[in-house]
Amino acid sequence: MLGTVLLLLALAKTACPSPASVASRRAEALKKLLEVFGMEDPPAPPAHFKQPPQYMVDLFNTVANADGVTKNPDILEGNTVRSFLEKTHSEEMRFLFVLSSVAKNEKILTAELHLFRLWPRVTDGPKRHHFCQVSVYQVLEKDKADIPGGKKLLAARLVSLQTSGWEVFAITPAVRDWTEDESSNQGLLVTVQGLGGSLLDPPPLQFASGRGHHESKKPMLVLFTDDGRRGASLPTAGFPGGSLTPGTISLSQGLGRSRRTRSLDRLQPCQRHPLSVDFEEIGWSGWIISPRGYNAFHCKGSCPFPLGENMRPTNHATVQSIINALKLSEGVSSPCCVPDKLYSINLLYFDDDENVVLKQYDDMVAGSCGCH
């Protein structure tokens, strides 16, 4: 995937380009770059300023450093996390989430319902309840949620009445049903019961709804999936801490350089060099939340005989270097300077439905270079 990015940057530069040629090649390069990120077209930026859910921002910061490079590839089970805000603004404890943006090829791993628990209502006299039972049901029939056959229990547990904050309930079976058959999505029903099992009216515990509460507290469905996209077999461990060195090559600069400069490059030993990908420069900053760009790095330099350990050569490269130096076989070139360790990056962005998505992409950063 990193090689594709380098090729796309090279496409942005021609020897003697006309304005039309430059525009055409740039459009082609950006279209191919979108394909690297698994998209046909860039999502439209939100019509109005939107603050992404804090949960998604915190998850991004847990998974990636400031440049988007993965800290630890084992934190996420899959490679995609989507958040959906409840948009029906129901005053009842009924919630409906539109999941049409989930691709058919995505494997559903885990689905969670996030509800913000409000401070309990002030009641007259001593408090009779310290806990209540909250149950989450999948609605099977739209107008029959109040009868036993009209709903299916997904999760239930005791919740304290002494605090406020987020409560998370596992609802994976329901989401799997909805993604297989979109028409079966009749939403979720949440009930509050006393310890004896009786429904409490009015309930001493309430959750923030889509109506009358700040957007940061709206009901949210968080979906963890895997789209099956995997990179090469090179090691993809997380980047070893810290921020990346600022890049020096941008999309607008391209890779067009003089023959003399390229000749000098071949005299330098194989090593890693910066390569900046700036999302604002290529017009993607309206829908990408984080990062603003990243350093892909690239490998450049020669692999002269004899190859030292600092060249990180493979055994095959060592043999090839010897054959080339001794001219033992015609047409055998010297080994090439290429990435021998690749890291993934993460994007946090708005999709076309203004849902926030965290997606991990393999093989996007050259971690180190070697002679192969």
Coordinates of C-alpha atoms in Angstrom, one line a residue:
M1 CA 0.0 0.0 0.0
L2 CA 2.9 2.4 0.8
G3 CA 4.3 1.8 -2.7
T4 CA 0.9 2.8 -4.2
V5 CA 1.0 6.1 -2.2
L6 CA 4.5 6.8 -3.6
L7 CA 3.3 6.1 -7.1
L8 CA 0.4 8.5 -6.7
L9 CA 2.7 11.2 -5.5
A10 CA 4.8 10.7 -8.5
L11 CA 1.8 11.0 -10.8
A12 CA 1.2 14.5 -9.6
K13 CA 4.4 15.7 -11.4
T14 CA 5.1 15.7 -15.2
A15 CA 8.2 16.8 -17.1
C16 CA 6.6 19.8 -19.0
P17 CA 3.0 19.8 -17.8
S18 CA 0.2 21.9 -19.3
P19 CA -2.4 23.2 -16.8
A20 CA -5.0 20.7 -18.2
S21 CA -2.5 17.9 -17.9
V22 CA -1.6 18.8 -14.3
A23 CA -5.3 19.0 -13.3
S24 CA -6.0 15.6 -15.0
R25 CA -3.1 13.8 -13.4
R26 CA -3.9 15.3 -10.0
A27 CA -7.5 14.2 -10.3
E28 CA -6.3 10.7 -11.3
A29 CA -3.8 10.6 -8.5
L30 CA -6.4 11.6 -5.9
K31 CA -8.9 9.1 -7.2
K32 CA -6.3 6.3 -6.8
L33 CA -5.4 7.6 -3.4
L34 CA -9.1 7.3 -2.4
E35 CA -9.0 3.7 -3.5
V36 CA -6.1 3.1 -1.2
F37 CA -8.4 4.4 1.6
G38 CA -11.3 2.1 0.4
M39 CA -13.5 4.9 -1.0
E40 CA -14.9 5.8 -4.4
D41 CA -15.5 9.4 -3.6
P42 CA -14.5 11.6 -0.7
P43 CA -17.3 12.0 1.9
A44 CA -19.0 15.4 1.9
P45 CA -17.9 17.6 4.8
P46 CA -20.7 18.1 7.5
A47 CA -23.1 20.9 6.5
H48 CA -22.5 22.6 9.9
F49 CA -19.7 22.4 12.4
K50 CA -20.0 19.1 14.3
Q51 CA -18.0 17.9 17.3
P52 CA -17.1 14.2 17.1
P53 CA -18.2 12.1 20.0
Q54 CA -15.6 12.2 22.8
Y55 CA -15.6 8.4 22.9
M56 CA -14.4 8.3 19.3
V57 CA -11.7 10.9 19.9
D58 CA -10.5 9.1 23.0
L59 CA -10.4 5.8 21.1
F60 CA -8.3 7.4 18.3
N61 CA -5.9 8.8 20.9
T62 CA -5.7 5.3 22.5
V63 CA -5.0 3.5 19.3
A64 CA -2.8 6.1 17.5
N65 CA -0.2 8.8 18.1
A66 CA -0.7 12.4 17.0
D67 CA 0.3 11.5 13.4
G68 CA -2.2 8.6 13.2
V69 CA 0.4 5.8 13.3
T70 CA -0.8 2.8 15.3
K71 CA 0.7 2.5 18.8
N72 CA -0.3 -1.2 19.2
P73 CA -1.9 -3.2 16.5
D74 CA -3.6 -5.5 19.0
I75 CA -5.8 -2.9 20.7
L76 CA -8.6 -3.2 18.0
E77 CA -10.0 -6.6 17.1
G78 CA -11.0 -5.4 13.6
N79 CA -10.0 -2.4 11.5
T80 CA -13.1 -0.2 11.6
V81 CA -15.1 1.4 14.4
R82 CA -18.3 3.3 13.5
S83 CA -20.4 5.5 15.7
F84 CA -24.1 6.3 15.0
L85 CA -26.1 8.9 16.8
E86 CA -29.8 8.3 17.5
K87 CA -31.7 10.5 15.0
T88 CA -35.4 9.9 15.8
H89 CA -35.3 12.1 18.8
S90 CA -37.8 9.9 20.6
E91 CA -38.9 11.0 24.1
E92 CA -39.6 7.4 25.0
M93 CA -36.9 4.8 25.7
R94 CA -37.0 3.7 22.1
F95 CA -34.0 4.1 19.9
L96 CA -33.5 3.7 16.2
F97 CA -30.1 3.8 14.4
V98 CA -29.7 3.8 10.6
L99 CA -26.9 1.5 9.6
S100 CA -27.1 1.8 5.8
S101 CA -23.4 3.0 5.6
V102 CA -22.1 -0.4 6.8
A103 CA -20.8 -2.3 3.8
K104 CA -22.1 -5.9 3.2
N105 CA -18.6 -7.3 3.2
E106 CA -17.9 -6.0 6.7
K107 CA -17.7 -8.6 9.4
I108 CA -19.7 -7.6 12.5
L109 CA -17.5 -8.2 15.6
T110 CA -19.1 -6.2 18.5
A111 CA -21.9 -3.7 18.8
E112 CA -22.5 -1.5 21.8
L113 CA -25.4 0.8 22.9
H114 CA -24.0 3.9 24.8
L115 CA -26.5 5.7 26.9
F116 CA -25.8 8.7 29.1
R117 CA -27.3 8.2 32.6
L118 CA -28.7 11.5 34.0
W119 CA -28.7 12.4 37.6
P120 CA -31.7 10.8 39.4
R121 CA -34.8 12.9 39.9
V122 CA -35.2 14.6 43.3
T123 CA -38.0 12.8 45.2
D124 CA -39.9 13.7 48.4
G125 CA -39.0 11.7 51.5
P126 CA -36.3 9.1 51.9
K127 CA -34.9 7.4 48.8
R128 CA -36.4 3.9 48.5
H129 CA -34.1 2.7 45.7
H130 CA -30.3 2.6 45.4
F131 CA -30.3 0.4 42.3
C132 CA -32.6 -0.5 39.5
Q133 CA -32.5 -3.0 36.7
V134 CA -32.0 -1.7 33.2
S135 CA -32.9 -4.0 30.3
V136 CA -32.3 -3.5 26.6
Y137 CA -34.5 -5.3 24.1
Q138 CA -34.4 -5.8 20.3
V139 CA -37.8 -4.8 19.0
L140 CA -39.0 -7.6 16.7
E141 CA -42.4 -6.1 15.7
K142 CA -42.8 -2.4 15.6
D143 CA -46.2 -2.1 17.3
K144 CA -45.9 -5.1 19.6
A145 CA -42.9 -4.2 21.7
D146 CA -45.0 -4.4 24.9
I147 CA -45.9 -8.1 24.5
P148 CA -43.4 -11.0 25.1
G149 CA -43.2 -12.1 21.5
G150 CA -42.6 -8.6 20.2
K151 CA -39.1 -8.1 21.6
K152 CA -35.9 -10.1 22.5
L153 CA -33.7 -9.4 25.6
L154 CA -30.2 -8.4 24.6
A155 CA -28.7 -7.2 27.9
A156 CA -29.8 -6.5 31.5
R157 CA -27.9 -5.4 34.7
L158 CA -28.3 -3.4 37.9
V159 CA -27.4 0.3 37.7
S160 CA -26.7 2.6 40.6
L161 CA -29.0 5.6 41.2
Q162 CA -26.3 7.6 43.0
T163 CA -24.3 8.8 40.0
S164 CA -24.4 9.9 36.4
G165 CA -22.4 9.0 33.3
W166 CA -22.2 6.6 30.4
E167 CA -23.6 3.1 30.5
V168 CA -22.6 0.6 27.8
F169 CA -24.7 -2.4 26.7
A170 CA -23.7 -5.2 24.3
I171 CA -26.3 -5.5 21.4
T172 CA -24.3 -7.5 18.8
P173 CA -27.0 -10.0 17.9
A174 CA -29.5 -7.3 17.0
V175 CA -27.0 -5.4 14.8
R176 CA -26.1 -8.7 13.0
D177 CA -29.8 -9.2 12.2
W178 CA -30.2 -5.6 11.0
T179 CA -27.2 -5.7 8.7
E180 CA -28.4 -9.0 7.1
D181 CA -31.9 -7.8 6.7
E182 CA -32.3 -4.0 6.8
S183 CA -36.1 -4.2 7.0
S184 CA -35.8 -6.1 10.4
N185 CA -34.4 -3.0 12.1
Q186 CA -37.3 -1.9 14.4
G187 CA -34.9 -0.4 16.9
L188 CA -34.3 -0.9 20.6
L189 CA -36.4 -0.7 23.7
V190 CA -34.9 0.2 27.1
T191 CA -36.9 -0.5 30.4
V192 CA -36.2 0.4 34.0
Q193 CA -37.4 -1.9 36.7
G194 CA -37.2 -2.1 40.5
L195 CA -35.3 -4.9 42.2
G196 CA -38.5 -6.8 42.5
G197 CA -39.0 -6.8 38.8
S198 CA -41.8 -4.3 38.6
L199 CA -41.7 -1.3 36.2
L200 CA -41.2 2.0 38.0
D201 CA -43.4 4.9 37.0
P202 CA -42.0 7.4 36.9
P203 CA -38.6 5.7 36.6
P204 CA -36.1 7.0 39.1
L205 CA -33.4 6.7 36.4
Q206 CA -33.4 8.4 33.0
F207 CA -31.1 8.5 30.0
A208 CA -30.4 11.5 27.8
S209 CA -32.4 11.3 24.6
G210 CA -31.9 12.8 21.2
R211 CA -34.3 15.6 22.1
G212 CA -33.6 18.3 24.8
H213 CA -30.1 17.2 25.6
H214 CA -26.7 18.3 24.4
E215 CA -25.3 16.4 21.4
S216 CA -22.4 15.1 23.4
K217 CA -24.9 13.1 25.5
K218 CA -27.1 11.7 22.7
P219 CA -27.7 7.9 22.6
M220 CA -25.0 6.3 20.4
L221 CA -24.4 2.9 18.8
V222 CA -20.7 1.9 18.4
L223 CA -20.0 -0.8 15.9
F224 CA -16.7 -2.7 15.6
T225 CA -16.2 -4.4 12.3
D226 CA -13.5 -5.8 9.9
D227 CA -13.7 -5.2 6.2
G228 CA -11.1 -7.9 5.3
R229 CA -8.5 -5.5 3.9
R230 CA -5.1 -6.6 4.9
G231 CA -1.6 -5.5 3.9
A232 CA 1.6 -7.3 3.0
S233 CA 3.3 -9.9 5.2
L234 CA 6.0 -7.5 6.4
P235 CA 6.0 -6.8 10.2
T236 CA 3.3 -4.3 11.1
A237 CA 4.0 -3.6 14.8
G238 CA 3.0 -0.2 16.2
F239 CA 5.3 2.7 15.7
P240 CA 7.9 2.9 18.5
G241 CA 6.4 5.9 20.4
G242 CA 6.7 9.7 19.9
S243 CA 5.7 11.9 17.0
L244 CA 7.1 11.4 13.5
T245 CA 9.7 13.7 12.0
P246 CA 8.0 16.4 9.8
G247 CA 8.0 15.4 6.2
T248 CA 9.8 17.2 3.4
I249 CA 8.0 16.0 0.2
S250 CA 4.4 17.0 -0.5
L251 CA 1.8 16.1 -3.1
S252 CA 2.2 19.5 -4.8
Q253 CA 6.0 19.1 -5.1
G254 CA 5.8 15.6 -6.5
L255 CA 8.9 13.5 -7.1
G256 CA 10.2 15.2 -10.3
R257 CA 13.9 15.7 -9.7
S258 CA 17.0 16.2 -11.9
R259 CA 19.0 13.3 -13.3
R260 CA 22.0 14.6 -11.3
T261 CA 20.1 14.5 -8.0
R262 CA 18.9 11.0 -8.7
S263 CA 22.5 9.9 -9.4
L264 CA 23.6 11.4 -6.1
D265 CA 20.9 9.4 -4.4
R266 CA 22.3 6.2 -5.7
L267 CA 25.7 7.1 -4.1
Q268 CA 24.1 7.4 -0.6
P269 CA 23.6 4.3 1.5
C270 CA 20.1 2.8 1.8
Q271 CA 18.2 4.7 4.4
R272 CA 14.8 6.1 5.3
H273 CA 13.7 9.6 4.3
P274 CA 10.7 11.8 5.2
L275 CA 7.6 11.8 2.9
S276 CA 4.7 14.0 4.0
V277 CA 1.1 13.4 3.1
D278 CA -0.8 16.6 3.9
F279 CA -4.6 16.1 3.9
E280 CA -5.4 19.8 4.0
E281 CA -3.2 20.3 0.9
I282 CA -5.1 17.7 -1.1
G283 CA -8.5 19.1 0.0
W284 CA -9.5 16.4 2.5
S285 CA -9.4 18.4 5.7
G286 CA -13.2 19.1 5.6
W287 CA -14.1 15.5 6.4
I288 CA -11.0 14.1 8.1
I289 CA -10.9 14.9 11.8
S290 CA -7.5 13.4 12.7
P291 CA -4.7 13.4 11.8
R292 CA -4.1 16.5 9.6
G293 CA -1.5 14.4 7.7
Y294 CA 1.1 11.8 8.3
N295 CA 4.7 11.0 7.4
A296 CA 4.7 7.9 5.1
F297 CA 8.6 7.9 4.8
H298 CA 10.3 6.4 1.8
C299 CA 13.5 4.3 1.2
K300 CA 16.3 5.7 -0.9
G301 CA 19.9 4.9 -1.5
S302 CA 22.3 2.2 -2.8
C303 CA 23.0 -1.3 -1.7
P304 CA 26.7 -1.6 -2.6
F305 CA 28.9 -4.7 -2.2
P306 CA 29.7 -5.8 0.4
L307 CA 26.4 -5.4 2.3
G308 CA 27.0 -4.6 6.0
E309 CA 24.6 -5.4 8.8
N310 CA 23.6 -1.8 8.9
M311 CA 22.0 -2.4 5.5
R312 CA 19.7 -5.0 7.1
P313 CA 20.1 -7.3 4.1
T314 CA 18.3 -10.5 3.6
N315 CA 20.3 -13.6 2.8
H316 CA 19.0 -13.5 -0.8
A317 CA 20.1 -9.8 -1.1
T318 CA 23.6 -10.8 0.1
V319 CA 23.9 -13.5 -2.5
Q320 CA 22.5 -11.2 -5.2
S321 CA 25.1 -8.6 -4.2
I322 CA 27.9 -11.1 -4.6
I323 CA 26.7 -12.3 -8.0
N324 CA 26.4 -8.7 -9.2
A325 CA 29.8 -7.6 -7.9
L326 CA 31.6 -10.6 -9.4
K327 CA 29.6 -10.5 -12.7
L328 CA 28.9 -14.2 -12.3
S329 CA 25.6 -13.9 -14.2
E330 CA 24.4 -11.5 -16.8
G331 CA 21.5 -9.2 -16.1
V332 CA 21.6 -9.4 -12.3
S333 CA 21.3 -6.0 -10.7
S334 CA 22.3 -5.0 -7.2
P335 CA 19.7 -5.3 -4.4
C336 CA 17.1 -2.6 -4.0
C337 CA 16.6 -0.3 -1.0
V338 CA 13.0 -1.0 0.1
P339 CA 10.9 -0.9 3.3
D340 CA 11.5 -3.9 5.5
K341 CA 9.0 -2.9 8.2
L342 CA 5.7 -1.2 7.7
Y343 CA 3.3 0.4 10.1
S344 CA -0.5 1.1 9.9
I345 CA -2.2 4.4 10.3
N346 CA -5.6 5.4 11.6
L347 CA -8.1 7.9 10.2
L348 CA -10.9 9.5 12.2
Y349 CA -13.4 11.0 9.8
F350 CA -17.0 11.9 9.0
D351 CA -18.8 9.6 6.5
D352 CA -21.5 10.7 4.0
D353 CA -24.2 10.3 6.8
E354 CA -22.1 12.5 9.2
N355 CA -21.3 9.4 11.3
V356 CA -17.8 9.3 12.8
V357 CA -15.6 6.5 11.7
L358 CA -12.2 5.3 13.0
K359 CA -10.5 3.1 10.4
Q360 CA -7.1 1.5 10.4
Y361 CA -5.1 1.1 7.2
D362 CA -2.2 -1.4 6.9
D363 CA 1.2 -0.8 5.3
M364 CA 1.1 3.0 5.2
V365 CA 4.4 4.0 6.8
A366 CA 7.9 2.7 6.1
G367 CA 9.2 1.9 9.6
S368 CA 12.7 1.0 8.4
C369 CA 14.6 0.3 5.2
G370 CA 16.9 -2.5 4.1
C371 CA 18.5 -4.1 1.1
H372 CA 16.4 -6.7 -0.5

